[in-house]
mmCIF file of C-alpha atoms in Angstrom:
data_model
loop_
_atom_site.group_PDB
_atom_site.id
_atom_site.type_symbol
_atom_site.label_atom_id
_atom_site.label_comp_id
_atom_site.label_asym_id
_atom_site.label_seq_id
_atom_site.Cartn_x
_atom_site.Cartn_y
_atom_site.Cartn_z
ATOM 1 C CA MET A 1 -4.211 20.699 -19.456
ATOM 2 C CA LYS A 2 -7.543 18.598 -20.009
ATOM 3 C CA ARG A 3 -8.242 15.496 -18.559
ATOM 4 C CA ARG A 4 -10.671 12.712 -19.474
ATOM 5 C CA PRO A 5 -12.845 12.436 -16.948
ATOM 6 C CA MET A 6 -12.262 9.393 -13.866
ATOM 7 C CA ARG A 7 -13.293 7.970 -11.158
ATOM 8 C CA LEU A 8 -11.251 7.110 -7.856
ATOM 9 C CA ALA A 9 -12.476 4.796 -5.614
ATOM 10 C CA SER A 10 -11.203 4.010 -1.341
ATOM 11 C CA ILE A 11 -11.061 1.091 0.665
ATOM 12 C CA PHE A 12 -10.576 2.698 3.964
ATOM 13 C CA LEU A 13 -11.583 1.359 8.157
ATOM 14 C CA LEU A 14 -13.757 3.175 9.467
ATOM 15 C CA PHE A 15 -14.789 2.898 13.586
ATOM 16 C CA ALA A 16 -13.398 -1.356 12.705
ATOM 17 C CA VAL A 17 -16.721 -2.349 10.776
ATOM 18 C CA LEU A 18 -16.785 -0.562 7.431
ATOM 19 C CA LEU A 19 -15.601 -0.770 4.256
ATOM 20 C CA GLY A 20 -16.251 2.711 2.373
ATOM 21 C CA GLY A 21 -15.620 2.464 -0.793
ATOM 22 C CA CYS A 22 -15.443 6.418 -1.959
ATOM 23 C CA GLY A 23 -16.632 6.666 -5.204
ATOM 24 C CA LEU A 24 -15.562 10.087 -7.033
ATOM 25 C CA GLU A 25 -17.564 9.877 -9.891
ATOM 26 C CA SER A 26 -17.218 12.933 -12.466
ATOM 27 C CA THR A 27 -21.077 14.705 -12.446
ATOM 28 C CA ASP A 28 -20.087 16.880 -15.341
ATOM 29 C CA SER A 29 -17.031 16.911 -18.261
ATOM 30 C CA THR A 30 -16.480 20.328 -17.523
ATOM 31 C CA ASP A 31 -12.511 21.616 -16.488
ATOM 32 C CA LYS A 32 -13.433 21.672 -12.942
ATOM 33 C CA ALA A 33 -13.475 18.284 -12.840
ATOM 34 C CA ASP A 34 -9.513 18.267 -13.294
ATOM 35 C CA LEU A 35 -8.796 20.763 -10.429
ATOM 36 C CA GLY A 36 -10.615 18.223 -8.266
ATOM 37 C CA TYR A 37 -14.173 19.102 -7.976
ATOM 38 C CA GLY A 38 -17.578 17.415 -9.188
ATOM 39 C CA TYR A 39 -16.586 13.772 -7.310
ATOM 40 C CA ASN A 40 -19.313 12.533 -5.493
ATOM 41 C CA MET A 41 -18.608 9.081 -3.299
ATOM 42 C CA VAL A 42 -20.413 5.327 -2.580
ATOM 43 C CA SER A 43 -19.591 3.126 0.004
ATOM 44 C CA ALA A 44 -19.531 -0.898 0.331
ATOM 45 C CA ALA A 45 -19.524 -3.040 3.511
ATOM 46 C CA ALA A 46 -17.052 -5.402 4.784
ATOM 47 C CA PRO A 47 -16.642 -8.501 5.040
ATOM 48 C CA SER A 48 -19.009 -8.927 8.300
ATOM 49 C CA GLU A 49 -15.983 -11.123 10.317
ATOM 50 C CA MET A 50 -13.142 -8.625 9.522
ATOM 51 C CA THR A 51 -12.380 -5.915 11.921
ATOM 52 C CA VAL A 52 -8.539 -4.607 10.753
ATOM 53 C CA ILE A 53 -8.007 -4.372 7.448
ATOM 54 C CA ASN A 54 -4.424 -4.011 6.918
ATOM 55 C CA SER A 55 -3.236 -4.588 3.324
ATOM 56 C CA GLN A 56 -4.499 -4.127 0.140
ATOM 57 C CA CYS A 57 -3.728 -5.338 -4.184
ATOM 58 C CA SER A 58 -5.659 -5.240 -7.064
ATOM 59 C CA ASP A 59 -5.826 -7.562 -10.326
ATOM 60 C CA GLY A 60 -7.409 -4.686 -12.621
ATOM 61 C CA GLU A 61 -10.401 -6.200 -11.929
ATOM 62 C CA ASN A 62 -11.079 -7.592 -8.332
ATOM 63 C CA ILE A 63 -9.290 -6.505 -5.156
ATOM 64 C CA TYR A 64 -7.490 -8.234 -2.300
ATOM 65 C CA ILE A 65 -7.677 -7.155 0.905
ATOM 66 C CA SER A 66 -6.711 -9.007 4.098
ATOM 67 C CA GLY A 67 -6.628 -7.920 7.907
ATOM 68 C CA MET A 68 -7.613 -9.351 11.099
ATOM 69 C CA SER A 69 -11.298 -10.977 12.249
ATOM 70 C CA GLY A 70 -13.319 -9.691 15.657
ATOM 71 C CA GLY A 71 -11.056 -13.078 16.976
ATOM 72 C CA GLY A 72 -7.783 -11.898 15.753
ATOM 73 C CA LEU A 73 -7.212 -14.513 13.112
ATOM 74 C CA PRO A 74 -5.776 -13.882 9.482
ATOM 75 C CA ARG A 75 -7.804 -13.758 7.466
ATOM 76 C CA CYS A 76 -8.102 -12.357 3.112
ATOM 77 C CA TYR A 77 -10.702 -11.504 0.651
ATOM 78 C CA LYS A 78 -11.314 -11.707 -2.701
ATOM 79 C CA VAL A 79 -13.412 -9.189 -3.581
ATOM 80 C CA LEU A 80 -15.731 -9.027 -7.485
ATOM 81 C CA SER A 81 -16.218 -6.283 -9.798
ATOM 82 C CA ASP A 82 -20.883 -7.414 -8.190
ATOM 83 C CA GLY A 83 -19.141 -6.380 -3.889
ATOM 84 C CA SER A 84 -19.314 -10.120 -3.327
ATOM 85 C CA ALA A 85 -16.794 -11.741 -1.631
ATOM 86 C CA LYS A 86 -14.663 -14.413 -1.562
ATOM 87 C CA LYS A 87 -12.143 -16.029 1.732
ATOM 88 C CA LEU A 88 -8.830 -17.118 0.810
ATOM 89 C CA LYS A 89 -8.025 -19.538 2.795
ATOM 90 C CA VAL A 90 -5.256 -18.562 4.169
ATOM 91 C CA PRO A 91 -2.078 -21.949 6.382
ATOM 92 C CA GLY A 92 -2.942 -22.278 10.196
ATOM 93 C CA THR A 93 0.278 -22.020 10.827
ATOM 94 C CA VAL A 94 -0.118 -17.731 9.741
ATOM 95 C CA GLU A 95 -0.739 -15.075 12.678
ATOM 96 C CA TYR A 96 -0.575 -12.179 11.070
ATOM 97 C CA ILE A 97 -0.953 -11.003 7.083
ATOM 98 C CA TYR A 98 1.769 -7.913 6.067
ATOM 99 C CA GLY A 99 0.836 -7.147 2.779
ATOM 100 C CA LEU A 100 -0.479 -8.487 0.001
ATOM 101 C CA CYS A 101 0.769 -7.394 -3.914
ATOM 102 C CA TYR A 102 -0.461 -8.873 -7.488
ATOM 103 C CA ASP A 103 1.512 -9.927 -10.003
ATOM 104 C CA ASP A 104 0.177 -13.063 -13.198
ATOM 105 C CA GLY A 105 -0.941 -14.476 -8.525
ATOM 106 C CA LEU A 106 -1.505 -12.898 -5.853
ATOM 107 C CA TYR A 107 1.773 -13.018 -3.128
ATOM 108 C CA MET A 108 1.150 -12.230 0.310
ATOM 109 C CA LEU A 109 3.566 -11.602 3.051
ATOM 110 C CA CYS A 110 2.924 -13.205 6.177
ATOM 111 C CA GLY A 111 4.077 -15.636 9.354
ATOM 112 C CA ASP A 112 4.876 -15.431 12.985
ATOM 113 C CA THR A 113 2.681 -12.250 14.998
ATOM 114 C CA PRO A 114 5.418 -9.001 14.970
ATOM 115 C CA HIS A 115 6.788 -7.990 17.880
ATOM 116 C CA SER A 116 4.654 -5.124 17.788
ATOM 117 C CA TRP A 117 0.968 -5.048 17.289
ATOM 118 C CA GLU A 118 -2.450 -2.970 16.630
ATOM 119 C CA ASP A 119 -5.774 -4.237 17.174
ATOM 120 C CA ALA A 120 -9.217 -2.779 16.358
ATOM 121 C CA GLN A 121 -9.184 -0.928 19.405
ATOM 122 C CA GLY A 122 -5.811 1.132 18.608
ATOM 123 C CA ILE A 123 -4.916 -0.755 22.035
ATOM 124 C CA GLN A 124 -1.257 -1.535 21.857
ATOM 125 C CA HIS A 125 -0.105 -5.454 22.063
ATOM 126 C CA VAL A 126 3.694 -7.007 22.571
ATOM 127 C CA ASN A 127 4.864 -10.103 20.968
ATOM 128 C CA GLU A 128 7.806 -11.565 22.282
ATOM 129 C CA GLN A 129 9.398 -14.190 20.676
ATOM 130 C CA ALA A 130 14.053 -14.477 19.877
ATOM 131 C CA GLU A 131 12.895 -15.428 15.892
ATOM 132 C CA TYR A 132 10.196 -14.487 13.932
ATOM 133 C CA SER A 133 8.846 -16.348 11.391
ATOM 134 C CA LEU A 134 7.792 -15.081 7.202
ATOM 135 C CA SER A 135 7.127 -16.683 4.625
ATOM 136 C CA MET A 136 5.700 -15.694 1.327
ATOM 137 C CA ILE A 137 3.103 -17.757 -0.509
ATOM 138 C CA LEU A 138 1.734 -17.604 -3.886
ATOM 139 C CA PHE A 139 -1.949 -17.676 -4.245
ATOM 140 C CA ASP A 140 -3.342 -18.778 -8.198
ATOM 141 C CA ALA A 141 -6.185 -16.317 -9.799
ATOM 142 C CA ASP A 142 -8.825 -18.408 -8.055
ATOM 143 C CA GLY A 143 -6.904 -18.079 -4.377
ATOM 144 C CA ASN A 144 -5.239 -21.341 -4.665
ATOM 145 C CA LEU A 145 -2.338 -21.822 -3.098
ATOM 146 C CA LEU A 146 0.310 -23.017 -5.426
ATOM 147 C CA LYS A 147 3.339 -21.944 -3.670
ATOM 148 C CA GLU A 148 4.651 -21.458 0.243
ATOM 149 C CA THR A 149 8.531 -20.131 0.738
ATOM 150 C CA THR A 150 9.695 -19.617 4.377
ATOM 151 C CA LEU A 151 12.413 -15.745 4.413
ATOM 152 C CA ALA A 152 15.348 -16.015 5.519
ATOM 153 C CA GLY A 153 17.890 -12.734 6.873
ATOM 154 C CA SER A 154 18.643 -11.366 9.500
ATOM 155 C CA GLU A 155 16.710 -8.016 8.868
ATOM 156 C CA LEU A 156 12.842 -10.481 8.095
ATOM 157 C CA GLN A 157 13.517 -12.415 11.205
ATOM 158 C CA ASP A 158 13.522 -9.386 13.998
ATOM 159 C CA GLY A 159 9.680 -9.212 14.818
ATOM 160 C CA ALA A 160 9.474 -5.760 12.245
ATOM 161 C CA ARG A 161 6.281 -4.559 10.913
ATOM 162 C CA PHE A 162 6.174 -5.160 7.661
ATOM 163 C CA PHE A 163 3.237 -2.780 6.640
ATOM 164 C CA SER A 164 3.919 -3.541 1.930
ATOM 165 C CA LEU A 165 4.329 -6.437 -0.517
ATOM 166 C CA GLU A 166 5.736 -4.355 -4.179
ATOM 167 C CA LYS A 167 7.584 -7.248 -6.492
ATOM 168 C CA ALA A 168 9.738 -5.337 -8.707
ATOM 169 C CA GLY A 169 11.690 -7.053 -12.096
ATOM 170 C CA ASP A 170 12.560 -10.975 -10.264
ATOM 171 C CA LYS A 171 13.486 -9.089 -6.658
ATOM 172 C CA PHE A 172 10.458 -8.618 -4.200
ATOM 173 C CA PHE A 173 10.390 -5.657 -1.348
ATOM 174 C CA ALA A 174 9.263 -5.529 1.553
ATOM 175 C CA MET A 175 8.091 -2.268 4.087
ATOM 176 C CA SER A 176 8.376 -1.072 7.751
ATOM 177 C CA GLY A 177 8.788 2.368 9.672
ATOM 178 C CA ARG A 178 12.496 1.802 9.081
ATOM 179 C CA ARG A 179 13.724 -0.777 6.386
ATOM 180 C CA LEU A 180 13.163 -1.599 3.171
ATOM 181 C CA VAL A 181 14.125 -5.044 2.588
ATOM 182 C CA CYS A 182 14.773 -7.024 -0.746
ATOM 183 C CA PHE A 183 15.121 -11.382 -1.394
ATOM 184 C CA ASP A 184 14.333 -13.425 -4.014
ATOM 185 C CA SER A 185 11.494 -15.609 -4.837
ATOM 186 C CA SER A 186 13.323 -18.177 -3.120
ATOM 187 C CA GLY A 187 13.353 -16.278 0.226
ATOM 188 C CA GLN A 188 16.933 -15.269 0.724
ATOM 189 C CA GLU A 189 17.078 -11.941 1.314
ATOM 190 C CA LEU A 190 19.553 -9.551 -0.916
ATOM 191 C CA ASP A 191 19.332 -6.210 0.503
ATOM 192 C CA ASN A 192 18.651 -3.746 2.454
ATOM 193 C CA ILE A 193 17.949 -0.157 3.568
ATOM 194 C CA SER A 194 18.011 1.335 7.505
ATOM 195 C CA LEU A 195 16.234 4.868 8.188
ATOM 196 C CA ASP A 196 18.120 6.312 11.462
ATOM 197 C CA ASN A 197 17.046 10.025 11.138
ATOM 198 C CA SER A 198 13.055 8.674 8.463
ATOM 199 C CA GLN A 199 10.217 6.830 8.476
ATOM 200 C CA PHE A 200 9.205 4.753 5.522
ATOM 201 C CA LEU A 201 5.911 5.916 5.033
ATOM 202 C CA ALA A 202 4.646 4.095 2.224
ATOM 203 C CA MET A 203 5.810 2.534 -2.273
ATOM 204 C CA CYS A 204 4.731 1.612 -4.851
ATOM 205 C CA ARG A 205 6.261 -0.103 -8.046
ATOM 206 C CA ARG A 206 7.536 1.237 -11.603
ATOM 207 C CA GLY A 207 8.172 -0.913 -13.856
ATOM 208 C CA ASP A 208 10.686 -2.993 -12.224
ATOM 209 C CA GLU A 209 11.781 -0.042 -9.933
ATOM 210 C CA LEU A 210 10.196 0.827 -6.743
ATOM 211 C CA ILE A 211 8.722 4.645 -5.728
ATOM 212 C CA VAL A 212 9.243 4.998 -2.129
ATOM 213 C CA SER A 213 8.153 7.732 0.102
ATOM 214 C CA CYS A 214 9.664 8.587 3.691
ATOM 215 C CA PHE A 215 9.183 11.706 6.412
ATOM 216 C CA ASN A 216 13.309 13.033 7.603
ATOM 217 C CA PHE A 217 13.320 14.739 10.664
ATOM 218 C CA GLY A 218 16.699 16.223 10.391
ATOM 219 C CA GLN A 219 17.280 19.634 10.432
ATOM 220 C CA ASP A 220 19.539 19.511 7.402
ATOM 221 C CA ALA A 221 16.347 17.237 5.205
ATOM 222 C CA PHE A 222 13.713 17.989 7.563
ATOM 223 C CA GLY A 223 10.339 17.437 5.755
ATOM 224 C CA CYS A 224 8.962 14.916 3.280
ATOM 225 C CA GLU A 225 11.391 12.934 0.168
ATOM 226 C CA LEU A 226 10.373 10.366 -3.418
ATOM 227 C CA SER A 227 12.518 8.485 -4.437
ATOM 228 C CA VAL A 228 12.958 6.181 -7.309
ATOM 229 C CA ILE A 229 15.084 3.072 -6.322
ATOM 230 C CA LYS A 230 16.624 0.861 -9.220
ATOM 231 C CA ALA A 231 16.515 -2.968 -8.341
ATOM 232 C CA ASP A 232 19.903 -3.945 -9.320
ATOM 233 C CA ASP A 233 22.108 -6.160 -8.568
ATOM 234 C CA LYS A 234 22.994 -3.409 -5.165
ATOM 235 C CA LEU A 235 19.982 -1.090 -4.576
ATOM 236 C CA SER A 236 20.228 2.875 -5.713
ATOM 237 C CA ILE A 237 18.416 5.775 -4.372
ATOM 238 C CA THR A 238 17.988 8.613 -6.102
ATOM 239 C CA GLY A 239 15.573 11.201 -4.976
ATOM 240 C CA ILE A 240 13.170 13.032 -7.354
ATOM 241 C CA TYR A 241 11.198 15.395 -4.825
ATOM 242 C CA HIS A 242 10.893 16.903 -1.341
ATOM 243 C CA SER A 243 8.281 19.106 0.503
ATOM 244 C CA THR A 244 8.738 20.690 3.953
ATOM 245 C CA SER A 245 4.513 21.801 3.129
ATOM 246 C CA SER A 246 2.873 17.857 2.954
ATOM 247 C CA ILE A 247 3.328 14.641 3.793
ATOM 248 C CA VAL A 248 3.475 12.029 1.453
ATOM 249 C CA SER A 249 0.985 9.228 2.811
ATOM 250 C CA GLY A 250 0.033 7.806 -0.435
ATOM 251 C CA LEU A 251 1.206 6.672 -3.934
ATOM 252 C CA GLY A 252 0.501 5.398 -7.000
ATOM 253 C CA ILE A 253 1.349 4.866 -10.773
ATOM 254 C CA THR A 254 -1.417 5.738 -13.457
ATOM 255 C CA GLU A 255 -1.955 4.002 -17.048
ATOM 256 C CA ASN A 256 0.512 6.409 -18.651
ATOM 257 C CA GLY A 257 3.437 5.392 -15.346
ATOM 258 C CA GLU A 258 2.895 8.876 -14.254
ATOM 259 C CA ILE A 259 2.949 8.896 -10.120
ATOM 260 C CA LEU A 260 -0.072 10.081 -7.917
ATOM 261 C CA ILE A 261 0.870 11.459 -4.278
ATOM 262 C CA ALA A 262 -1.241 11.311 -1.691
ATOM 263 C CA ASN A 263 -1.254 14.378 1.417
ATOM 264 C CA GLU A 264 -4.121 15.239 3.900
ATOM 265 C CA LYS A 265 -4.910 17.938 0.943
ATOM 266 C CA GLY A 266 -6.044 15.147 -1.550
ATOM 267 C CA VAL A 267 -4.422 13.430 -4.641
ATOM 268 C CA TYR A 268 -2.134 15.317 -6.954
ATOM 269 C CA PHE A 269 -0.058 14.320 -10.085
ATOM 270 C CA LEU A 270 3.526 14.076 -9.832
ATOM 271 C CA LYS A 271 5.044 16.129 -12.704
ATOM 272 C CA GLU A 272 8.747 14.544 -12.442
ATOM 273 C CA LYS A 273 11.087 17.027 -14.557
ATOM 274 C CA SER A 274 10.246 20.188 -12.839
ATOM 275 C CA GLY A 275 8.694 18.922 -9.012
ATOM 276 C CA GLN A 276 5.113 20.030 -9.952
ATOM 277 C CA THR A 277 1.855 18.753 -8.449
ATOM 278 C CA GLU A 278 -0.882 19.091 -10.693
ATOM 279 C CA PRO A 279 -4.407 18.013 -8.644
ATOM 280 C CA LEU A 280 -6.542 15.052 -9.676
ATOM 281 C CA ALA A 281 -9.173 15.398 -6.864
ATOM 282 C CA MET A 282 -9.550 16.660 -3.140
ATOM 283 C CA TRP A 283 -10.818 15.917 0.176
ATOM 284 C CA SER A 284 -12.793 18.545 1.282
ATOM 285 C CA GLU A 285 -14.230 18.117 -2.178
ATOM 286 C CA MET A 286 -15.309 15.199 -1.549
ATOM 287 C CA GLY A 287 -16.580 14.453 2.377
ATOM 288 C CA ALA A 288 -13.588 12.599 3.101
ATOM 289 C CA LEU A 289 -13.493 11.708 6.849
ATOM 290 C CA MET A 290 -9.692 9.748 6.851
ATOM 291 C CA PRO A 291 -7.108 11.389 4.255
ATOM 292 C CA GLU A 292 -4.356 9.722 4.932
ATOM 293 C CA TYR A 293 -4.211 7.219 2.437
ATOM 294 C CA SER A 294 -1.344 4.633 2.310
ATOM 295 C CA SER A 295 -1.536 4.044 -1.574
ATOM 296 C CA VAL A 296 -3.235 4.927 -5.116
ATOM 297 C CA ILE A 297 -4.386 2.032 -6.550
ATOM 298 C CA PRO A 298 -5.578 1.214 -10.149
ATOM 299 C CA TYR A 299 -9.019 -0.249 -10.245
ATOM 300 C CA LYS A 300 -9.955 0.324 -13.580
ATOM 301 C CA ASP A 301 -11.418 3.069 -14.399
ATOM 302 C CA ALA A 302 -10.351 4.379 -11.249
ATOM 303 C CA TYR A 303 -8.240 4.986 -8.143
ATOM 304 C CA ILE A 304 -8.313 2.719 -4.979
ATOM 305 C CA VAL A 305 -7.539 5.081 -2.434
ATOM 306 C CA SER A 306 -6.442 3.048 1.319
ATOM 307 C CA ALA A 307 -6.145 3.937 4.813
ATOM 308 C CA PRO A 308 -5.004 -0.103 6.532
ATOM 309 C CA GLY A 309 -5.429 0.002 10.303
#
């Protein structure tokens, strides 16, 4: 099946100071483009003060990035389509930004520094507290702070390092390595999924449902599992894909609702009914330096593949 040529862009942190944009643009209109061939790369620098980028999202026109400055202060920028960047004003009480998502406004999961975290040099830090405070902040399209909501619930206050935020329907989801927590717009925890012998890797939204990736370490179900989570009164999980040969580190959704998966080899379309994959772009053909991307974000006629860190 022939697909229209498309560009694939990426945001990732290189040596803690370079925000690399892999603009993967097809150089011809042959069938090779459908198999991940014929792409080139372009690069763009991150705001100079940022040394760590831990979350990215897009409103379709602009890109939002969050992370830390060289002095360890939380930072969030709106990167415009012309490449310029506007700093969003983060409240002084915020120590750490966990995740961003966009839905008629920019939502930011933030608060106290988590129990354990890693700086730009890869050094692990520990922050011991009896309780950790988290908030969700809503910004409008111009970057003005509209609302700040304090989150409540034991699974949200024990210092877990959440790395992804999504909004599905009228519910919000925060993901850490071992936990997926659902809460409402008032900040009240509604439900959660905790893993014992598995680890969450990534999630993305499709309409009112989530697509999640996790890796199972148990012998009976060893490998990478993709599931659909319905955001009903009680979270329900349906498995749709299993692989023992690759790790799905990144997820995304096309404009047509197709699932995109990123693994150590490239980006693929996932056919849900058959469980088969079809390549879109291969890292080896593009000279990508950091293949473990955590998200595939639609952006105009392109995609942003990002590796926070």
